[in-house]
Coordinates of C-alpha atoms in Angstrom, one line a residue:
M914 CA 12.9 37.2 -11.1
D915 CA 10.9 40.4 -11.0
A916 CA 8.9 41.0 -14.2
P917 CA 7.7 44.6 -14.8
A918 CA 4.7 43.3 -16.7
H919 CA 3.0 40.1 -18.0
G920 CA 5.2 38.4 -20.6
Y921 CA 7.7 35.6 -21.3
V922 CA 11.0 34.6 -19.8
V923 CA 13.4 33.3 -22.4
L924 CA 16.2 31.1 -21.4
L925 CA 19.1 31.2 -23.9
D926 CA 19.4 27.4 -23.9
S927 CA 18.4 25.0 -26.7
Y928 CA 14.8 23.8 -26.8
A929 CA 14.5 20.0 -26.6
P930 CA 11.8 17.4 -25.7
G931 CA 12.1 16.2 -22.1
W932 CA 12.3 19.6 -20.4
E933 CA 9.7 20.4 -17.7
A934 CA 9.1 23.8 -16.1
T935 CA 7.3 25.2 -13.1
V936 CA 6.4 28.8 -12.3
N937 CA 5.9 29.5 -8.6
G938 CA 5.6 25.8 -8.0
Q939 CA 2.9 25.2 -10.7
S940 CA 3.4 23.4 -14.0
A941 CA 4.1 25.7 -17.0
T942 CA 4.1 25.2 -20.7
I943 CA 7.5 25.5 -22.4
Y944 CA 7.5 27.4 -25.7
R945 CA 10.1 27.4 -28.5
A946 CA 11.4 31.0 -28.7
Y947 CA 13.3 32.5 -31.7
G948 CA 13.5 29.1 -33.3
N949 CA 15.8 27.5 -30.8
F950 CA 15.4 28.7 -27.1
R951 CA 13.1 27.9 -24.2
A952 CA 10.5 30.3 -22.9
V953 CA 7.7 30.2 -20.3
E954 CA 4.9 32.7 -19.6
V955 CA 5.0 34.7 -16.3
S956 CA 2.8 37.3 -14.7
A957 CA 3.9 40.7 -13.5
G958 CA 5.8 40.8 -10.2
Q959 CA 8.0 38.2 -8.5
S960 CA 8.1 34.7 -10.0
E961 CA 10.2 31.7 -9.4
V962 CA 10.9 29.8 -12.6
A963 CA 12.5 26.3 -12.5
F964 CA 13.5 24.1 -15.4
R965 CA 14.1 20.3 -15.0
Y966 CA 15.3 17.8 -17.6
S967 CA 13.3 14.6 -17.3
P968 CA 13.0 12.8 -20.7
L969 CA 10.8 9.7 -20.8
S970 CA 13.5 7.7 -22.7
L971 CA 15.9 8.2 -19.7
R972 CA 13.3 7.0 -17.2
V973 CA 12.3 3.9 -19.3
G974 CA 16.0 2.9 -19.7
L975 CA 16.7 3.4 -16.0
L976 CA 13.7 1.4 -15.0
L977 CA 14.4 -1.5 -17.3
S978 CA 18.1 -1.6 -16.2
T979 CA 17.0 -1.6 -12.6
L980 CA 14.5 -4.4 -13.3
A981 CA 17.3 -6.5 -14.9
G982 CA 19.4 -6.0 -11.8
L983 CA 16.6 -6.9 -9.5
S984 CA 15.8 -10.1 -11.5
I985 CA 19.4 -11.2 -10.9
L986 CA 19.1 -10.5 -7.2
V987 CA 15.8 -12.6 -7.0
L988 CA 17.5 -15.5 -8.8
L989 CA 20.4 -15.4 -6.4
A990 CA 18.0 -15.4 -3.4
A991 CA 16.0 -18.3 -4.8
G992 CA 18.6 -20.9 -3.7
P993 CA 18.6 -20.0 0.0
T994 CA 14.8 -19.7 -0.1
I995 CA 14.3 -23.2 -1.5
A996 CA 16.7 -24.5 1.1
L997 CA 14.5 -22.9 3.8
F998 CA 11.3 -24.1 2.1
H999 CA 11.0 -27.0 4.5
R1000 CA 11.9 -25.2 7.7
R1001 CA 13.0 -27.2 10.8
A1002 CA 10.2 -28.0 13.2
D1003 CA 12.2 -27.0 16.2
D1004 CA 12.7 -23.3 15.1
S1005 CA 11.5 -21.0 17.9
A1006 CA 8.4 -18.9 17.4
L1007 CA 10.4 -15.7 17.7
Q1008 CA 12.8 -16.8 15.0
N1009 CA 9.9 -17.7 12.7
V1010 CA 8.2 -14.3 13.2
A1011 CA 11.5 -12.5 12.6
W1012 CA 12.1 -14.5 9.4
N1013 CA 8.5 -14.1 8.2
S1014 CA 8.7 -10.4 8.9
L1015 CA 12.1 -9.8 7.4
V1016 CA 11.8 -11.5 4.0
P1017 CA 8.2 -10.3 3.1
T1018 CA 9.1 -6.8 4.3
A1019 CA 12.2 -6.7 2.2
T1020 CA 10.4 -8.0 -0.9
S1021 CA 7.4 -5.7 -0.3
F1022 CA 9.8 -2.7 -0.2
L1023 CA 11.4 -4.1 -3.3
N1024 CA 8.1 -4.3 -5.1
K1025 CA 7.2 -0.8 -4.0
G1026 CA 10.5 0.4 -5.3
I1027 CA 9.6 -1.2 -8.7
D1028 CA 6.2 0.3 -8.6
F1029 CA 7.8 3.7 -7.8
G1030 CA 9.9 3.5 -10.9
F1031 CA 6.9 2.5 -13.0
A1032 CA 4.9 5.4 -11.5
L1033 CA 7.5 7.8 -12.9
I1034 CA 6.5 6.6 -16.4
M1035 CA 2.8 5.9 -15.9
L1036 CA 1.9 9.1 -14.2
R1037 CA 3.4 11.2 -17.0
I1038 CA 2.1 9.1 -20.0
L1039 CA -1.5 8.8 -18.7
G1040 CA -1.7 12.2 -17.0
P1041 CA -4.1 13.1 -14.2
E1042 CA -7.2 12.2 -16.2
G1043 CA -5.9 8.8 -17.3
I1044 CA -4.7 8.0 -13.8
G1045 CA -8.1 9.0 -12.5
K1046 CA -9.8 6.6 -14.9
Y1047 CA -7.6 3.7 -14.0
S1048 CA -7.8 4.3 -10.3
F1049 CA -11.6 4.3 -10.5
A1050 CA -11.6 1.0 -12.3
I1051 CA -9.3 -0.5 -9.8
V1052 CA -11.5 0.6 -6.8
I1053 CA -14.7 -0.8 -8.4
V1054 CA -13.0 -4.2 -9.1
G1055 CA -11.5 -4.1 -5.6
L1056 CA -14.9 -3.8 -4.0
F1057 CA -16.2 -6.6 -6.2
E1058 CA -13.2 -8.7 -5.2
I1059 CA -14.0 -8.3 -1.5
L1060 CA -17.6 -9.5 -2.1
S1061 CA -16.4 -12.5 -4.0
N1062 CA -13.6 -13.3 -1.6
F1063 CA -16.2 -13.2 1.3
G1064 CA -13.5 -13.2 3.9
L1065 CA -12.3 -16.6 2.9
N1066 CA -8.6 -15.7 2.6
T1067 CA -8.5 -14.7 6.3
W1068 CA -10.7 -17.6 7.2
L1069 CA -8.4 -20.0 5.4
I1070 CA -5.2 -18.7 7.1
R1071 CA -6.8 -18.9 10.5
E1072 CA -8.2 -22.5 10.0
L1073 CA -5.1 -23.8 8.2
S1074 CA -2.8 -22.4 11.0
R1075 CA -4.9 -24.4 13.5
A1076 CA -5.2 -27.6 11.4
R1077 CA -2.7 -30.4 11.7
D1078 CA -4.2 -32.7 9.0
G1079 CA -6.4 -32.1 6.0
R1080 CA -4.9 -28.9 4.8
G1081 CA -5.3 -29.9 1.2
S1082 CA -9.1 -30.4 1.8
L1083 CA -9.4 -26.9 3.4
L1084 CA -7.6 -25.3 0.5
G1085 CA -9.9 -27.1 -2.0
M1086 CA -13.0 -25.9 -0.2
G1087 CA -11.8 -22.3 0.1
I1088 CA -10.9 -22.0 -3.6
A1089 CA -14.1 -23.7 -4.8
L1090 CA -16.2 -21.4 -2.7
R1091 CA -14.5 -18.3 -4.1
L1092 CA -14.8 -19.5 -7.7
M1093 CA -18.5 -20.1 -7.1
L1094 CA -19.0 -16.7 -5.7
I1095 CA -17.2 -14.9 -8.5
T1096 CA -19.4 -16.8 -11.1
V1097 CA -22.6 -15.9 -9.3
L1098 CA -21.6 -12.2 -8.7
A1099 CA -20.0 -11.6 -12.1
P1100 CA -23.2 -10.2 -13.8
A1101 CA -23.5 -7.6 -11.0
L1102 CA -20.1 -6.1 -11.9
L1103 CA -21.3 -5.5 -15.5
V1104 CA -24.7 -4.1 -14.3
I1105 CA -23.0 -1.7 -11.8
A1106 CA -20.6 -0.4 -14.5
L1107 CA -23.4 0.2 -17.0
L1108 CA -25.5 2.0 -14.4
W1109 CA -22.6 4.2 -13.3
R1110 CA -22.0 5.0 -17.0
D1111 CA -25.6 6.2 -17.4
A1112 CA -25.7 8.2 -14.2
F1113 CA -22.2 9.8 -14.1
G1114 CA -20.6 9.1 -17.4
M1115 CA -17.8 6.6 -18.0
A1116 CA -15.4 6.6 -21.0
D1117 CA -15.2 3.5 -23.2
D1118 CA -11.6 2.7 -22.2
T1119 CA -12.5 2.9 -18.5
L1120 CA -15.4 0.4 -18.9
L1121 CA -13.2 -2.0 -20.9
A1122 CA -10.4 -1.8 -18.4
L1123 CA -12.8 -2.4 -15.6
L1124 CA -14.2 -5.5 -17.2
I1125 CA -10.8 -7.0 -18.0
L1126 CA -9.6 -6.4 -14.4
G1127 CA -12.8 -8.1 -13.2
L1128 CA -12.0 -11.1 -15.4
G1129 CA -8.6 -11.3 -13.8
L1130 CA -10.2 -12.1 -10.4
L1131 CA -10.6 -15.7 -11.5
P1132 CA -6.9 -16.6 -11.7
G1133 CA -6.3 -14.2 -8.8
T1134 CA -8.7 -16.2 -6.6
V1135 CA -6.7 -19.4 -7.3
A1136 CA -3.4 -17.7 -6.5
N1137 CA -4.7 -16.1 -3.3
G1138 CA -6.2 -19.4 -2.1
Y1139 CA -3.0 -21.3 -2.5
A1140 CA -1.0 -18.5 -1.0
S1141 CA -3.0 -19.0 2.2
H1142 CA -1.2 -22.3 2.7
F1143 CA 2.2 -20.6 3.0
Y1144 CA 0.8 -17.8 5.3
A1145 CA -0.7 -20.4 7.6
A1146 CA 2.5 -22.5 7.5
E1147 CA 4.5 -19.4 8.4
R1148 CA 6.5 -19.6 5.2
L1149 CA 5.7 -16.1 4.0
Q1150 CA 9.0 -15.9 2.1
V1151 CA 7.7 -18.2 -0.7
P1152 CA 4.8 -16.0 -2.0
A1153 CA 6.8 -12.9 -1.2
L1154 CA 9.6 -13.8 -3.6
I1155 CA 7.1 -15.0 -6.2
S1156 CA 5.4 -11.6 -6.0
V1157 CA 8.7 -9.9 -7.0
V1158 CA 9.0 -12.0 -10.1
I1159 CA 5.4 -11.3 -11.0
N1160 CA 5.8 -7.6 -10.4
V1161 CA 8.9 -7.4 -12.6
L1162 CA 7.0 -9.0 -15.4
K1163 CA 4.0 -6.8 -14.8
V1164 CA 6.1 -3.6 -15.0
V1165 CA 7.9 -4.7 -18.2
G1166 CA 4.5 -5.5 -19.8
G1167 CA 3.0 -2.3 -18.5
V1168 CA 5.8 -0.2 -19.9
A1169 CA 5.4 -1.9 -23.3
A1170 CA 1.6 -1.3 -23.2
L1171 CA 2.0 2.4 -22.4
L1172 CA 4.8 3.1 -24.9
T1173 CA 2.7 1.4 -27.7
G1174 CA -0.2 3.6 -26.8
Q1175 CA -2.5 0.9 -25.3
G1176 CA -3.3 3.1 -22.3
I1177 CA -5.3 1.8 -19.4
V1178 CA -6.8 -1.1 -21.4
G1179 CA -3.3 -2.3 -22.1
L1180 CA -2.5 -2.1 -18.4
A1181 CA -5.6 -4.2 -17.5
V1182 CA -4.6 -6.9 -20.1
V1183 CA -1.1 -7.1 -18.6
S1184 CA -2.6 -7.4 -15.1
F1185 CA -4.9 -10.3 -16.2
A1186 CA -2.0 -12.1 -17.8
M1187 CA 0.2 -11.8 -14.7
N1188 CA -2.7 -13.1 -12.5
L1189 CA -2.6 -16.3 -14.7
V1190 CA 1.1 -16.7 -14.3
N1191 CA 0.9 -16.1 -10.5
A1192 CA -1.9 -18.7 -10.1
F1193 CA 0.1 -21.3 -12.0
I1194 CA 3.3 -20.8 -9.9
V1195 CA 1.8 -20.4 -6.5
G1196 CA -0.7 -23.3 -7.1
A1197 CA 2.1 -25.6 -8.3
M1198 CA 4.2 -25.0 -5.3
A1199 CA 1.3 -25.3 -2.8
I1200 CA 0.2 -28.6 -4.3
S1201 CA 3.7 -30.0 -4.2
D1202 CA 3.8 -29.1 -0.5
A1203 CA 0.3 -29.8 0.7
G1204 CA -0.9 -32.3 -1.8
W1205 CA -3.5 -32.1 -4.5
Q1206 CA -7.1 -31.7 -3.5
R1207 CA -9.8 -31.2 -6.1
P1208 CA -11.6 -27.9 -5.4
S1209 CA -15.0 -29.0 -4.1
V1210 CA -17.4 -28.3 -1.3
K1211 CA -20.7 -29.7 0.0
L1212 CA -23.7 -27.4 0.4
S1213 CA -23.8 -27.9 4.2
Q1214 CA -20.1 -27.1 4.5
A1215 CA -20.6 -24.0 2.3
R1216 CA -23.3 -22.6 4.6
S1217 CA -21.2 -23.2 7.7
I1218 CA -18.1 -21.7 6.2
M1219 CA -19.8 -18.6 4.8
F1220 CA -21.6 -18.0 8.0
D1221 CA -18.3 -18.0 9.8
S1222 CA -16.5 -15.8 7.2
L1223 CA -19.4 -13.4 6.7
P1224 CA -18.2 -11.0 9.4
L1225 CA -14.7 -11.1 7.9
M1226 CA -16.1 -10.1 4.5
L1227 CA -18.3 -7.3 6.0
N1228 CA -15.3 -6.0 8.0
H1229 CA -13.1 -5.9 4.9
L1230 CA -15.9 -4.3 2.8
L1231 CA -16.7 -1.7 5.3
A1232 CA -13.0 -1.0 5.9
T1233 CA -12.5 -0.5 2.2
V1234 CA -15.6 1.7 1.9
F1235 CA -14.5 4.0 4.6
F1236 CA -11.0 4.1 3.1
K1237 CA -11.9 4.2 -0.6
I1238 CA -15.4 5.7 -0.8
D1239 CA -13.8 9.1 -1.4
V1240 CA -12.5 7.8 -4.8
L1241 CA -16.1 7.2 -6.0
I1242 CA -17.4 10.5 -4.6
I1243 CA -14.5 12.5 -6.2
E1244 CA -15.1 10.8 -9.6
S1245 CA -18.9 11.5 -9.5
I1246 CA -18.6 15.1 -8.3
Q1247 CA -15.3 16.5 -9.7
G1248 CA -14.4 14.1 -12.5
S1249 CA -11.4 11.9 -13.5
R1250 CA -8.8 14.7 -13.5
E1251 CA -9.3 15.6 -9.9
L1252 CA -9.4 11.9 -9.0
G1253 CA -6.1 11.5 -10.8
L1254 CA -4.5 14.3 -8.7
Y1255 CA -5.8 12.6 -5.5
S1256 CA -4.6 9.2 -6.6
A1257 CA -1.1 10.5 -7.2
A1258 CA -0.9 11.5 -3.5
Y1259 CA -2.5 8.1 -2.6
K1260 CA 0.4 6.2 -4.3
F1261 CA 2.7 7.3 -1.5
V1262 CA 0.2 6.1 1.2
D1263 CA -0.3 2.8 -0.5
G1264 CA 3.4 2.1 -0.5
L1265 CA 3.8 2.8 3.2
L1266 CA 1.0 0.4 4.1
I1267 CA 3.2 -2.6 3.5
I1268 CA 4.9 -2.0 6.9
P1269 CA 1.9 -2.9 9.1
S1270 CA 0.4 -5.4 6.8
T1271 CA 3.6 -7.4 6.6
L1272 CA 4.1 -7.4 10.4
T1273 CA 0.4 -8.2 10.9
F1274 CA 0.4 -11.2 8.6
A1275 CA 3.6 -12.5 10.3
L1276 CA 2.0 -12.2 13.7
F1277 CA -1.5 -13.4 12.8
P1278 CA -0.9 -17.2 12.9
M1279 CA 0.9 -16.9 16.2
L1280 CA -1.8 -14.6 17.7
S1281 CA -4.5 -17.1 16.5
R1282 CA -2.8 -19.8 18.7
L1283 CA -1.9 -17.6 21.7
A1284 CA -5.0 -15.3 22.0
N1285 CA -6.9 -17.8 24.2
A1286 CA -4.2 -20.2 25.2
S1287 CA -1.5 -17.7 26.4
P1288 CA -3.1 -14.2 26.6
A1289 CA -0.2 -12.7 28.5
V1290 CA 2.2 -13.6 25.7
A1291 CA -0.2 -12.3 23.1
M1292 CA -0.5 -9.1 25.0
R1293 CA 3.3 -8.5 25.1
T1294 CA 3.5 -9.3 21.4
V1295 CA 0.7 -6.8 20.4
R1296 CA 2.1 -4.0 22.6
Q1297 CA 5.6 -4.5 21.2
G1298 CA 4.1 -4.4 17.7
I1299 CA 2.4 -1.1 18.5
R1300 CA 5.6 0.3 19.8
V1301 CA 7.5 -0.6 16.6
L1302 CA 4.8 0.7 14.3
L1303 CA 4.7 4.1 16.1
I1304 CA 8.4 4.4 16.0
L1305 CA 8.2 4.1 12.2
A1306 CA 5.0 6.0 11.5
F1307 CA 5.8 9.4 13.1
P1308 CA 9.1 10.2 11.3
I1309 CA 7.7 9.0 8.0
A1310 CA 4.6 11.2 8.2
T1311 CA 6.6 14.2 9.3
G1312 CA 9.3 13.8 6.6
I1313 CA 6.7 13.4 3.8
T1314 CA 4.8 16.5 5.1
L1315 CA 8.0 18.6 4.8
L1316 CA 9.1 17.2 1.4
A1317 CA 5.7 16.7 -0.3
D1318 CA 6.3 19.2 -3.1
Q1319 CA 9.7 17.6 -4.0
L1320 CA 8.3 14.1 -3.8
V1321 CA 5.3 14.8 -6.0
L1322 CA 7.5 16.6 -8.6
L1323 CA 9.9 13.7 -8.7
V1324 CA 7.3 10.9 -9.0
A1325 CA 4.5 12.5 -10.9
G1326 CA 5.9 15.7 -12.5
P1327 CA 4.8 19.3 -12.5
D1328 CA 1.3 18.6 -13.9
Y1329 CA 0.3 17.3 -10.4
L1330 CA 1.5 20.4 -8.5
P1331 CA 0.5 21.9 -6.2
H1332 CA -2.8 20.0 -5.6
S1333 CA -1.4 16.5 -5.2
A1334 CA 1.3 17.8 -2.7
Q1335 CA -1.3 19.6 -0.7
V1336 CA -3.4 16.4 -0.4
L1337 CA -0.4 14.4 0.5
Q1338 CA 0.5 16.7 3.4
V1339 CA -2.9 16.1 4.9
L1340 CA -3.4 12.4 4.0
I1341 CA -0.2 11.2 5.3
W1342 CA -1.2 11.8 8.9
F1343 CA -3.6 8.9 8.9
L1344 CA -0.5 6.7 9.1
P1345 CA 0.1 6.4 12.9
F1346 CA -3.6 5.6 13.5
S1347 CA -3.9 3.2 10.5
Y1348 CA -0.8 1.3 11.6
V1349 CA -2.2 0.6 15.0
N1350 CA -5.7 -0.1 13.7
G1351 CA -4.4 -2.7 11.3
L1352 CA -2.7 -4.7 14.0
V1353 CA -5.6 -4.4 16.5
Q1354 CA -8.1 -5.6 13.8
Y1355 CA -6.3 -8.9 13.3
L1356 CA -5.9 -9.2 17.1
L1357 CA -9.7 -9.0 17.4
I1358 CA -10.0 -11.6 14.6
A1359 CA -7.7 -13.9 16.5
L1360 CA -9.9 -13.3 19.6
E1361 CA -12.9 -14.3 17.4
K1362 CA -14.5 -10.9 17.9
Q1363 CA -14.9 -10.3 14.1
R1364 CA -18.7 -9.8 14.5
F1365 CA -18.1 -6.8 16.8
I1366 CA -15.6 -5.3 14.4
T1367 CA -18.4 -5.1 11.8
I1368 CA -20.3 -2.6 14.0
C1369 CA -17.2 -0.5 14.3
F1370 CA -16.5 -0.4 10.6
L1371 CA -20.2 0.3 9.9
G1372 CA -20.0 3.4 12.0
A1373 CA -16.7 4.5 10.5
A1374 CA -18.0 3.9 7.0
L1375 CA -21.1 6.1 7.6
F1376 CA -18.9 8.8 9.1
N1377 CA -16.6 8.7 6.0
I1378 CA -19.5 8.8 3.5
V1379 CA -21.2 11.7 5.2
G1380 CA -18.0 13.6 5.8
N1381 CA -16.9 13.3 2.2
L1382 CA -20.2 14.4 0.9
I1383 CA -20.0 17.5 3.0
L1384 CA -16.3 18.4 2.6
I1385 CA -15.5 17.4 -1.0
P1386 CA -17.9 19.9 -2.6
I1387 CA -16.4 22.6 -0.4
Y1388 CA -12.7 21.8 -0.1
G1389 CA -12.2 19.4 -3.0
I1390 CA -9.7 16.6 -2.7
V1391 CA -8.0 18.2 0.4
G1392 CA -11.3 17.7 2.2
A1393 CA -11.3 14.0 1.2
G1394 CA -7.8 13.7 2.8
V1395 CA -9.1 15.3 6.1
I1396 CA -11.9 12.8 6.3
T1397 CA -9.5 9.9 5.8
V1398 CA -7.5 10.9 8.8
L1399 CA -10.5 11.5 11.0
S1400 CA -12.0 8.2 10.0
E1401 CA -9.0 6.3 11.4
L1402 CA -9.5 8.2 14.7
V1403 CA -13.2 7.3 14.7
I1404 CA -12.5 3.6 14.5
L1405 CA -9.5 3.5 16.9
V1406 CA -11.5 4.1 20.1
P1407 CA -14.0 1.2 19.7
F1408 CA -11.2 -1.1 18.5
A1409 CA -9.2 -0.4 21.6
R1410 CA -12.3 -1.1 23.8
L1411 CA -13.0 -4.4 22.1
A1412 CA -9.4 -5.5 22.6
G1413 CA -10.2 -5.3 26.4
A1414 CA -8.3 -4.2 29.5
D1415 CA -5.7 -6.9 29.1
F1416 CA -4.2 -5.3 26.0
R1417 CA -4.7 -1.6 27.0
I1418 CA -4.3 -0.3 23.4
L1419 CA -4.8 3.4 24.1
T1420 CA -2.5 3.3 27.1
A1421 CA 0.1 1.6 25.1
M1422 CA -0.1 4.2 22.4
A1423 CA 0.2 7.0 24.9
S1424 CA 3.1 5.5 26.7
F1425 CA 5.0 4.6 23.5
S1426 CA 4.2 7.8 21.5
W1427 CA 6.0 10.7 23.3
R1428 CA 9.5 9.6 22.7
P1429 CA 9.0 9.1 18.9
I1430 CA 7.1 12.4 18.7
V1431 CA 9.9 14.4 20.4
S1432 CA 12.5 12.6 18.3
T1433 CA 10.5 13.3 15.2
A1434 CA 10.3 17.0 16.1
V1435 CA 14.1 17.2 16.3
M1436 CA 14.3 15.4 13.0
G1437 CA 11.7 17.7 11.4
I1438 CA 13.8 20.8 12.3
A1439 CA 16.9 19.3 10.8
V1440 CA 15.1 18.3 7.6
W1441 CA 13.5 21.8 7.3
L1442 CA 16.9 23.5 7.5
V1443 CA 18.3 21.4 4.6
R1444 CA 15.2 20.8 2.5
D1445 CA 16.1 23.5 -0.1
N1446 CA 19.4 21.8 -0.7
G1447 CA 17.9 18.8 -2.4
L1448 CA 15.6 15.8 -1.7
V1449 CA 18.5 13.3 -1.2
L1450 CA 20.2 15.4 1.4
A1451 CA 17.0 16.0 3.3
V1452 CA 16.1 12.3 3.4
L1453 CA 19.6 11.3 4.5
T1454 CA 19.5 14.0 7.2
G1455 CA 16.2 12.6 8.6
M1456 CA 17.5 9.0 8.5
I1457 CA 20.6 10.0 10.5
V1458 CA 19.0 12.5 13.0
Y1459 CA 15.9 10.5 13.9
P1460 CA 17.6 7.3 15.2
L1461 CA 20.2 9.4 17.1
A1462 CA 17.4 11.5 18.7
L1463 CA 15.4 8.4 19.5
T1464 CA 18.3 6.7 21.1
A1465 CA 19.1 9.8 23.2
M1466 CA 15.5 9.9 24.3
G1467 CA 15.6 6.2 25.4
G1468 CA 13.2 5.1 22.7
L1469 CA 15.3 2.0 22.0
E1470 CA 15.5 -0.8 24.5
P1471 CA 18.9 -2.0 25.6
A1472 CA 18.7 -5.2 23.6
E1473 CA 17.8 -3.2 20.5
R1474 CA 20.7 -0.8 21.1
R1475 CA 23.1 -3.7 21.5
A1476 CA 21.9 -5.3 18.3
I1477 CA 22.2 -2.1 16.3
G1478 CA 25.7 -1.5 17.7
R1479 CA 26.7 -5.0 16.8
K1480 CA 25.4 -4.8 13.3
S1481 CA 27.0 -1.4 12.8
A1482 CA 30.4 -2.7 14.0
E1483 CA 30.1 -5.7 11.6
F1484 CA 29.2 -3.4 8.7
L1485 CA 32.1 -1.0 9.4
G1486 CA 34.5 -4.0 9.7
K1487 CA 33.5 -5.2 6.3
L1488 CA 34.1 -1.7 4.9
R1489 CA 37.6 -1.6 6.4
R1490 CA 38.4 -5.0 4.9

């Protein structure tokens, strides 16, 4: 519309709660006009006004209905999973990796779908400031969790995958050490929280949520320790399906906490309770499989284990610092609201990280066995993993860049536009580099080069800190997104050199990238042409065009094309029947 002067646009439609409005892509307040109609304020000149009906009651009902359906699916899947709980010893390694990738990937996507639905409610009820407070508490507790974990989860998976006997004893030592570390370091969490409150300010609800989340690390430690048994035994489907049950319960509790006005403190209490439930379930199943071993460790053993796991902890800590330090800097410089806008964009990124993490954990036990015994097989496995990750990363990053405004509006609402969408368009391009870095990092751990990884992460963390301190005051949260992308590039080169000439990481990326990039460009043009016709049509267009373009470019190997063709024929046959 073209307004001759500053004023109000009145829509002759009934005013009702649940309507949202944007003016030129930015959130606008809806006023009640003439007792019954809707109106928004506009400036002189051209303006695009959009109304959208999105009542909270509809979102809650849809989410709870979806959770009920998902619970039924999980129960139906429980039978086959229990039957596969004791897998045959003669299964091939390739079958094991395929199974261990498929089930956790499916359940991870299911969990992220549940989280996506919960985000539709949480982001609107808490608003940018509330989201910023909760994100800050989670990051602080996450850093503390890394220190108290001390790399023992990864150490346990590696050692358990190599051990033939005494797995119960290893589990007991790992859990005992983590519980000891949490007990010793617990006062530090309180001191850090109080110091931050004095220096930068911290609301009471933020402090209380932080302390409750910190307390939840105790049962979380037990759950993670026992889950290591299933990762090492290459039965990832067990903790994966348990995680779905826990996530459903967490979302139901979280919705109840938000609707009753408990805010971020209520969310923290629900998280603590679900950690207790998770520890009980995973612990009971691991003990029934590996046997009970009282958590205990001798001092001499503790020194040896912690010396071995120290580089793993430092690597994880430095990786988190260079990936999450922007959260602390944004909070201290620009406040909780800006951090909330940034965190809304980050939710898309967090969801997409399940792809490399799932593949990496499925491959890690096998790489631990093959890295020294059969380096040629390990090389082929890693290069094939890089190829698959790049085929997935490029179209995802491009699609989200083109559809960022619509995605943020759908998930978070107009209060987060345009800032969260602008950050997302920059931040998403860390994806291709992060996917490869995640796989190469665990390759280096399998090669027992974790001490060299520490140096790489130290350099990347320093780059990230300095870069954020320079760019955030100038460019705000968009500058933080730029530094995140550059940090992944900074760490990629030394990672590739540490992997050695046998693996040729950079060469593999170059040789595997051009076909997905060209195919993604074709997909991007198609998505751009239809993006104004709705998000669903744009996504479906990309999902159809990209695989067709990739196949035409020769991006899929013959065996993969035959498998896709066979599965497509089977699917069409079922539809005809």
